[in-house]
XYZ file of C-alpha atoms in Angstrom:
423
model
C -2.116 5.250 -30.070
C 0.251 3.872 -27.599
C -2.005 3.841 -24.677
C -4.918 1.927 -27.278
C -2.305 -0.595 -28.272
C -1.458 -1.201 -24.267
C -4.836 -1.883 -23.257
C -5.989 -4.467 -26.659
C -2.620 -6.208 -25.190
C -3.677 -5.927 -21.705
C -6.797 -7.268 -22.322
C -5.084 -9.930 -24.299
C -2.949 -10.955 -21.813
C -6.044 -11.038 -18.698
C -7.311 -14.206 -20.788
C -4.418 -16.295 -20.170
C -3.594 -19.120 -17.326
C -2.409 -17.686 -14.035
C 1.242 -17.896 -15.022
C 0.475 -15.137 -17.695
C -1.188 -12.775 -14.945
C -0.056 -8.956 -15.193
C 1.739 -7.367 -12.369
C -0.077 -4.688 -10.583
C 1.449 -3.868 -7.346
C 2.240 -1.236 -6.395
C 5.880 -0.191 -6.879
C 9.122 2.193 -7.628
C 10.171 0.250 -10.691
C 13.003 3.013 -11.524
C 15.753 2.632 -9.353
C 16.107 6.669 -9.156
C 12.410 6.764 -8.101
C 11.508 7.063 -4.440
C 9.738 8.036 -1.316
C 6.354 7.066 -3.492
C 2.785 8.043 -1.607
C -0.851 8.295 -2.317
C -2.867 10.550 0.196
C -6.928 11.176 0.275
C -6.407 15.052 -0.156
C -7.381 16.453 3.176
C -6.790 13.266 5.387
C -2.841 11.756 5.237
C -4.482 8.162 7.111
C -7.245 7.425 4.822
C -6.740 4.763 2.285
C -6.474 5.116 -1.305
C -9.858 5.487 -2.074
C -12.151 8.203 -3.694
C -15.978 8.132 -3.634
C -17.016 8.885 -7.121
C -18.946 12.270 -8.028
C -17.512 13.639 -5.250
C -14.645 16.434 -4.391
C -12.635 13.730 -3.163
C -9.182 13.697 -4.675
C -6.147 11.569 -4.161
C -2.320 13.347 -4.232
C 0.368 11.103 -5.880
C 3.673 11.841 -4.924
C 7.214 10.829 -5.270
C 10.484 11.690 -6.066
C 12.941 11.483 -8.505
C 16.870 11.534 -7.767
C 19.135 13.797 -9.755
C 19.652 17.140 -10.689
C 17.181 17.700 -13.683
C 13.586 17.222 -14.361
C 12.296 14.058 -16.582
C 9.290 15.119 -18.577
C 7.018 12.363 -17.466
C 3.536 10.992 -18.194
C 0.954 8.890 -16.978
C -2.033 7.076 -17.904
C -5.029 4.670 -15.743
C -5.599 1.551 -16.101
C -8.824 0.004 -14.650
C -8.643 -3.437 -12.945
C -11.651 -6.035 -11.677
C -11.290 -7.203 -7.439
C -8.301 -9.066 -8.342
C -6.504 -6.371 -9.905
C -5.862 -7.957 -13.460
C -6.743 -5.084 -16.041
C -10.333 -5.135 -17.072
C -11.196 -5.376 -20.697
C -13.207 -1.950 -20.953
C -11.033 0.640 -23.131
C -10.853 4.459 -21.781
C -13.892 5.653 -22.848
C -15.908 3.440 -20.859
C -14.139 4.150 -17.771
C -12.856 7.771 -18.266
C -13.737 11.234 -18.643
C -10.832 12.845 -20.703
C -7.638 11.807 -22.384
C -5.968 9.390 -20.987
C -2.291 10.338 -21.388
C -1.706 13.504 -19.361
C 1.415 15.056 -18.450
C 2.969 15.643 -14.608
C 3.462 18.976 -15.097
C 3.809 19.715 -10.973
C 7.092 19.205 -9.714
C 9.856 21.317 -7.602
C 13.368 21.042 -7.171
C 14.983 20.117 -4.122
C 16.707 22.749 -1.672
C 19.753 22.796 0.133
C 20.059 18.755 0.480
C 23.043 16.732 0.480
C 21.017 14.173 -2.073
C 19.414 15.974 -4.966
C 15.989 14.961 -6.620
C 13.068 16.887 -8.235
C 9.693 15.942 -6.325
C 6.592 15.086 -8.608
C 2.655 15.325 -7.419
C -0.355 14.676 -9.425
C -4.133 14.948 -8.529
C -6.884 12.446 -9.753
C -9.063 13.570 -11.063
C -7.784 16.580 -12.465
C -8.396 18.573 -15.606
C -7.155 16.166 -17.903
C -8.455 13.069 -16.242
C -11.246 12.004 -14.026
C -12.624 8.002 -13.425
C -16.351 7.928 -14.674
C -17.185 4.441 -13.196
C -16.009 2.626 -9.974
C -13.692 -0.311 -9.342
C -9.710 -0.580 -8.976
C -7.612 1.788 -10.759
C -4.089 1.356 -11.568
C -1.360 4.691 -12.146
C 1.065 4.278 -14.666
C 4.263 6.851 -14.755
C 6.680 6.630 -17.411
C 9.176 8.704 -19.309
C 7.545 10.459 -22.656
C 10.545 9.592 -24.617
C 9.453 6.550 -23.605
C 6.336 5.265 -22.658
C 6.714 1.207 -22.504
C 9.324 1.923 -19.615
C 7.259 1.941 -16.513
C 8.728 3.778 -13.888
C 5.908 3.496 -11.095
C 2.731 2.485 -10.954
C 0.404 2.822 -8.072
C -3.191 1.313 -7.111
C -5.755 3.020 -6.026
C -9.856 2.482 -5.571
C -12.844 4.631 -6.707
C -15.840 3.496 -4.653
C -19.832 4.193 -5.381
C -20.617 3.870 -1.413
C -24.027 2.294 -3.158
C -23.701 -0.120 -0.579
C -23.476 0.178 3.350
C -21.129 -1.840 5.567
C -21.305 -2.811 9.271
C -18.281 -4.685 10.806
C -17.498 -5.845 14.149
C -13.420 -7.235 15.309
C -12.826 -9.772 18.226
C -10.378 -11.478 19.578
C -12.797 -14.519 20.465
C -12.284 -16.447 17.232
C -13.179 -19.776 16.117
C -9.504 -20.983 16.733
C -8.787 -19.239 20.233
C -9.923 -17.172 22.661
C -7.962 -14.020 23.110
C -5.039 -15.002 22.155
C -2.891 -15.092 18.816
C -6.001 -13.946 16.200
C -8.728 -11.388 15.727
C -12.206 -12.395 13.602
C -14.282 -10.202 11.540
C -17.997 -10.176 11.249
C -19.094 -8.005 8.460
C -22.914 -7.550 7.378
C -23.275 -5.384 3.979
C -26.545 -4.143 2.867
C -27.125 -3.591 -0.884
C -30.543 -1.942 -0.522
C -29.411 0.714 -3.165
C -26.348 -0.782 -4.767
C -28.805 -2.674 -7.625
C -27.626 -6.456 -6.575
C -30.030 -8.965 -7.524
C -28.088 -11.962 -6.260
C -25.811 -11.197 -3.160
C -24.708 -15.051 -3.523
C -23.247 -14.795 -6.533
C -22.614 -11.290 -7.433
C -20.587 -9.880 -4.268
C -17.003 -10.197 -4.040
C -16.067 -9.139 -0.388
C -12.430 -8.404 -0.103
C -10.517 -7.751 3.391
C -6.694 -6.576 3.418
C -5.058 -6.202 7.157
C -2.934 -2.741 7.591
C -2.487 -2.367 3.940
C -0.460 -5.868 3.147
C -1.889 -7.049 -0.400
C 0.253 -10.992 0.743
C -2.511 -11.666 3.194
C -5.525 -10.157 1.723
C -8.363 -12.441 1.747
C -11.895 -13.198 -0.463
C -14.575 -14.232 0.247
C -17.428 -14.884 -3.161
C -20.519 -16.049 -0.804
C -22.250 -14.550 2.193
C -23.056 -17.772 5.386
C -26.653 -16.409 5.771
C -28.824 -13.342 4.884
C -30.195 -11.259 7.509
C -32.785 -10.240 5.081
C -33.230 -9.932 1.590
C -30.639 -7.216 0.906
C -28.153 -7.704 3.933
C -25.655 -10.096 3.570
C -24.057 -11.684 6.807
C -20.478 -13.056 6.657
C -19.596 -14.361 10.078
C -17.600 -17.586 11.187
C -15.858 -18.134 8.214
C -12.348 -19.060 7.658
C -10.895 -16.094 5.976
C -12.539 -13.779 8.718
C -9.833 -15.007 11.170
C -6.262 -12.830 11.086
C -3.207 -13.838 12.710
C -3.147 -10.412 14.807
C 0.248 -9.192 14.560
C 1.552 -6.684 16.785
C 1.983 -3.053 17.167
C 4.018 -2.095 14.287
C 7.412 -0.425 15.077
C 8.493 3.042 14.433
C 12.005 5.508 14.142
C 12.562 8.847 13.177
C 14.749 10.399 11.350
C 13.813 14.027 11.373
C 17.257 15.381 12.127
C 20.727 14.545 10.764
C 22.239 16.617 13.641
C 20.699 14.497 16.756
C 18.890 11.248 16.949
C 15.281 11.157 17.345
C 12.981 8.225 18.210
C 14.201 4.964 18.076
C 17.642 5.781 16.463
C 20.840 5.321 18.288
C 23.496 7.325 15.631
C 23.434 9.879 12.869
C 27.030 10.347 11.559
C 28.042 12.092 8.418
C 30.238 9.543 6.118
C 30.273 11.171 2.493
C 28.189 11.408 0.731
C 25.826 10.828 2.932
C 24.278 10.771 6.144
C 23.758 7.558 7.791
C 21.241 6.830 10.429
C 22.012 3.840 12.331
C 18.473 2.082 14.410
C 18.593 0.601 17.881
C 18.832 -2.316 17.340
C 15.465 -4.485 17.194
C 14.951 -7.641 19.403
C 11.646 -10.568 18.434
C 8.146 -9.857 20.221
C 7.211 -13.433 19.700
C 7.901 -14.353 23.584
C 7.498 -10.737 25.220
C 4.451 -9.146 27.084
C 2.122 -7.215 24.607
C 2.286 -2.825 25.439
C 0.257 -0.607 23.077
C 1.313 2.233 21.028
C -0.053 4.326 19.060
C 1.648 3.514 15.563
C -0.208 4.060 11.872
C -0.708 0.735 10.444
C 3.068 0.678 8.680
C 2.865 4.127 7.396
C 5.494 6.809 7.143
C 5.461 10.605 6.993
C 8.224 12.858 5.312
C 9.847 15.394 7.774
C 12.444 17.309 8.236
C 12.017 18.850 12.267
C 13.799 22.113 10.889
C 12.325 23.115 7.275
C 9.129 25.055 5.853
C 8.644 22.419 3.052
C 9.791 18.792 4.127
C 8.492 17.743 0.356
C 11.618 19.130 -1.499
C 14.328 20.399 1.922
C 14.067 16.807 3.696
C 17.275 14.977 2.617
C 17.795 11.585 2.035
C 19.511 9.825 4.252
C 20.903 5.460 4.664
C 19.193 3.906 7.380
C 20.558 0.859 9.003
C 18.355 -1.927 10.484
C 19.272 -4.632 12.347
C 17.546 -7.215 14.392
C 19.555 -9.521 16.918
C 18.532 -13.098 16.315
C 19.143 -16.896 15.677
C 19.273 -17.647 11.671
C 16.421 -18.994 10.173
C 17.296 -21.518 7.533
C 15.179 -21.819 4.514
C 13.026 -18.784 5.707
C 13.726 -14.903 4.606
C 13.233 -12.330 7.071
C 11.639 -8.683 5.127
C 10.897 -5.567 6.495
C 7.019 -4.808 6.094
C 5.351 -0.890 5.782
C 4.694 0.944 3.082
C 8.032 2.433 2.331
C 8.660 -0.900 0.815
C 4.998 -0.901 -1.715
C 4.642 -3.878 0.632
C 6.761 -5.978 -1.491
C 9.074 -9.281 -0.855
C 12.143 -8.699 -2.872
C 15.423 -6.951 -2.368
C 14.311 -3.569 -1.247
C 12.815 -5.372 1.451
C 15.447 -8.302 2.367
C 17.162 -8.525 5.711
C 20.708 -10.751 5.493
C 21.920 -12.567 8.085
C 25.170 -11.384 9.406
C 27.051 -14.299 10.717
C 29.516 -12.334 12.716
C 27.184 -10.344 14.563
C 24.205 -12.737 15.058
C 21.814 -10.108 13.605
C 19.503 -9.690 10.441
C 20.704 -6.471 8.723
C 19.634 -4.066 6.086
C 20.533 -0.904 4.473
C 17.957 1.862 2.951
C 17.954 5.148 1.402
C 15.197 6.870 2.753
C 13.709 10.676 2.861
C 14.141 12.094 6.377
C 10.604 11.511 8.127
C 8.543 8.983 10.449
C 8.400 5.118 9.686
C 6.554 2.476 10.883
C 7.648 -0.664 10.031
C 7.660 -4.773 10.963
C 9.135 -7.926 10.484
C 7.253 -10.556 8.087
C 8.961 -14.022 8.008
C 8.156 -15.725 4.668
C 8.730 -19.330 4.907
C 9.814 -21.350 1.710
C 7.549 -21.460 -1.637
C 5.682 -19.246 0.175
C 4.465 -15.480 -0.925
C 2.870 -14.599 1.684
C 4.490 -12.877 5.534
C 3.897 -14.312 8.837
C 4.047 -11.709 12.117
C 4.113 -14.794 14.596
C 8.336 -15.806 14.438
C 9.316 -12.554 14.998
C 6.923 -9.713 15.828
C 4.625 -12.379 17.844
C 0.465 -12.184 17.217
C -1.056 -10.709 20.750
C -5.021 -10.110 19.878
C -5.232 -6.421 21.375
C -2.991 -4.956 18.562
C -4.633 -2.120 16.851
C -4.883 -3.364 13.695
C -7.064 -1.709 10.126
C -9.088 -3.428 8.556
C -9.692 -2.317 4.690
C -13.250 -3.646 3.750
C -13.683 -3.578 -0.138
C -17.265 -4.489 -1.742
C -17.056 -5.252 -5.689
C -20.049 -6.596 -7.348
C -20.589 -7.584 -11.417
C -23.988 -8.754 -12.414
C -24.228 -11.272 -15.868
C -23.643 -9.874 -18.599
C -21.667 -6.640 -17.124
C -17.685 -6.667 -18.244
C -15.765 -5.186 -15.328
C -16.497 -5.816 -11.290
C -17.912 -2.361 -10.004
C -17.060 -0.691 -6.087
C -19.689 -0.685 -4.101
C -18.734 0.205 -0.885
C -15.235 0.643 1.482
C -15.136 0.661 4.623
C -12.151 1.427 7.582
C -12.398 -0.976 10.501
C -9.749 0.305 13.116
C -8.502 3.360 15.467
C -7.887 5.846 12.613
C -10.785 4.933 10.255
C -11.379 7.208 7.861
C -15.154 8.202 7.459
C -16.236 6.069 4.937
């Protein structure tokens, strides 16, 4: 009953102005809730995506601080390209009941933080997605299920439709230099378009940042009458960024990569970073980094899932204030979002932007976006620099909805980068 009344107000609420939009990032929205992932079951790089009627399955995971288990619950909500909820109710999208239990979970072992660890497949016997499109996880407490603890995107995709992409870093604003351009062609042979100009929504997100995803509703030309060619187009162009950065903190009895101190100051651990200097003016050198993602490990353990501890990292980055602007660290420890998690302060008496995390012991990548004022959206140029032979991904998303259909449908996703997944 709860989870019908949710979606009539949800589907309420998607008809109003933009102010009145819903939320649907991605996010920890329980303070005692962290080290939140999604993985494509079998392959830790992919992106959150699952082709529909297939084995594929994605593994939600996360934990929860404390010393007792929280009976907790979830529930889907489906979402059109712009991830606002969809007015379909369950059974149009669903196979199942959608209010299942997380009934997986293990306590922690011999850490100096204690939390229970939760996982949860999709599909799974409860629950599987009958029709494509963007999917949102909800997690909250059953004693209480309008208090949303998490919730979590993810994508079911038909792969009705194929994709060809190309990446350069000769653009229609510079030649090798500060930007890389896409050229995409998508063929809809068996996807059952009947107008690619007016019922393809082509979406492109840059290493997994949602603040500089782009749109684009109409193809420049048509290579024939089922491929679609979008080429020297505005959106297509990315600032290119730069190799993200990475630490580890595998160990809380030596320092691994990219940390210059682990000292013990109770109750716990603290793991202190080298400190960062700006790109913006330095020579470009490659390395081999995962698009802002982050692994959990503990170097000494059988299961890093529930014996990694937690530990508080320290960043800092050495320079000159930037009035007006706010500096934010960038990867997907954060759920990519601007806000506190995320803030760096500037430190007068050091000269240094500064921040201070709880995080699982593992592998992080991570940047930093500047966002300028009014803005809601990062820039890598101020601090990280953009040099055009970064190694950047490129998520490709395909959404279609033909008159008269309610809900934009999946067609195809593809991986443009080093690590692409297969799709």
């Amino acid at each position: 009953m709860v989870s019908r009344l949710l979606h009539i107000l949800l589907a309420f609420i998607v008809t109003l102005p933009a102010w009145g939009r819903v939320d649907t990032r991605t996010g920890m929205l329980n303070e005692r809730i962290r080290s939140l992932q999604v993985k494509l079951d079998g392959n830790d790089d992919a992106p959150p995506v699952i082709v529909l009627n297939t084995p594929d399955r994605l593994i939600f995971s996360f934990d929860h601080l404390g010393d007792d288990r929280v009976y907790l619950r979830y529930e889907l909500i489906h979402c059109n390209a712009d991830w606002q909820p969809s007015t379909l109710v369950d059974s149009e999208f669903l196979d199942g009941f959608n209010q299942g239990s997380i009934d997986d979970y293990a306590f922690s072992e011999v850490t100096t933080v204690h939390y229970v660890n939760y996982r949860l497949a999709i599909p799974n016997e409860q629950v599987a997605p009958r029709i494509s499109g963007n999917y949102l996880l909800r997690v909250y407490p059953e004693d209480d299920p309008d208090d949303t603890w998490l919730q979590c995107r993810f994508m079911v995709s038909e792969q009705s439709a194929g994709i060809s992409a190309r990446l350069s870093g000769v653009t229609d604003v510079d030649y090798n230099d500060a930007h890389q351009q896409l050229s995409i062609e998508v063929d809809t042979e068996r996807a059952n378009v009947t107008d690619p100009f007016n019922d393809i929504t082509v979406m492109i997100q840059q290493n997994g940042r949602y603040d500089s995803e782009v749109a684009l509703r109409q193809p420049l030309r048509m290579a024939s009458a089922k491929v679609s060619v979008y080429e020297h187009q505005a959106p297509l162009i990315f600032e290119a960024g730069n190799e993200y950065r990475r630490f580890e903190a595998a160990s809380t009895t030596y320092p691994g990569m990219g940390v210059e101190e682990v000292a013990w100051a109770d109750p716990y651990y603290h793991v202190r970073l080298a400190t960062d200097l700006p790109r913006a003016d330095a020579m470009y050198l490659y390395d081999q980094t995962r698009a802002g993602r982050f692994t959990i490990r503990e170097y000494n353990v059988a299961d890093s899932d529930i014996e990694a501890d937690y530990v508080v990292v320290h960043f800092s980055l050495e320079a000159p204030e930037m009035p007006g602007s706010l500096v934010f660290l960038d990867g997907d420890f954060t759920c990519r979002h601007f806000d506190d998690s995320a803030l760096m302060s500037y430190n007068r008496a050091t000269g240094r932007y500064e921040h201070v995390a709880l995080l699982k012991q593992g592998q992080y990548n991570y940047q930093y976006l500047v966002v300028p004022p009014g803005s809601s959206r990062g820039y890598t140029a101020p601090i990280e620099g953009d040099r055009f032979q970064t190694q950047n991904e490129y998520l490709i998303k395909v959404y279609t909805r033909r008159p008269g259909d309610r809900a934009d449908r999946l067609i195809a996703v593809s991986l443009l980068g080093t690590r692409a997944s297969g799709l």
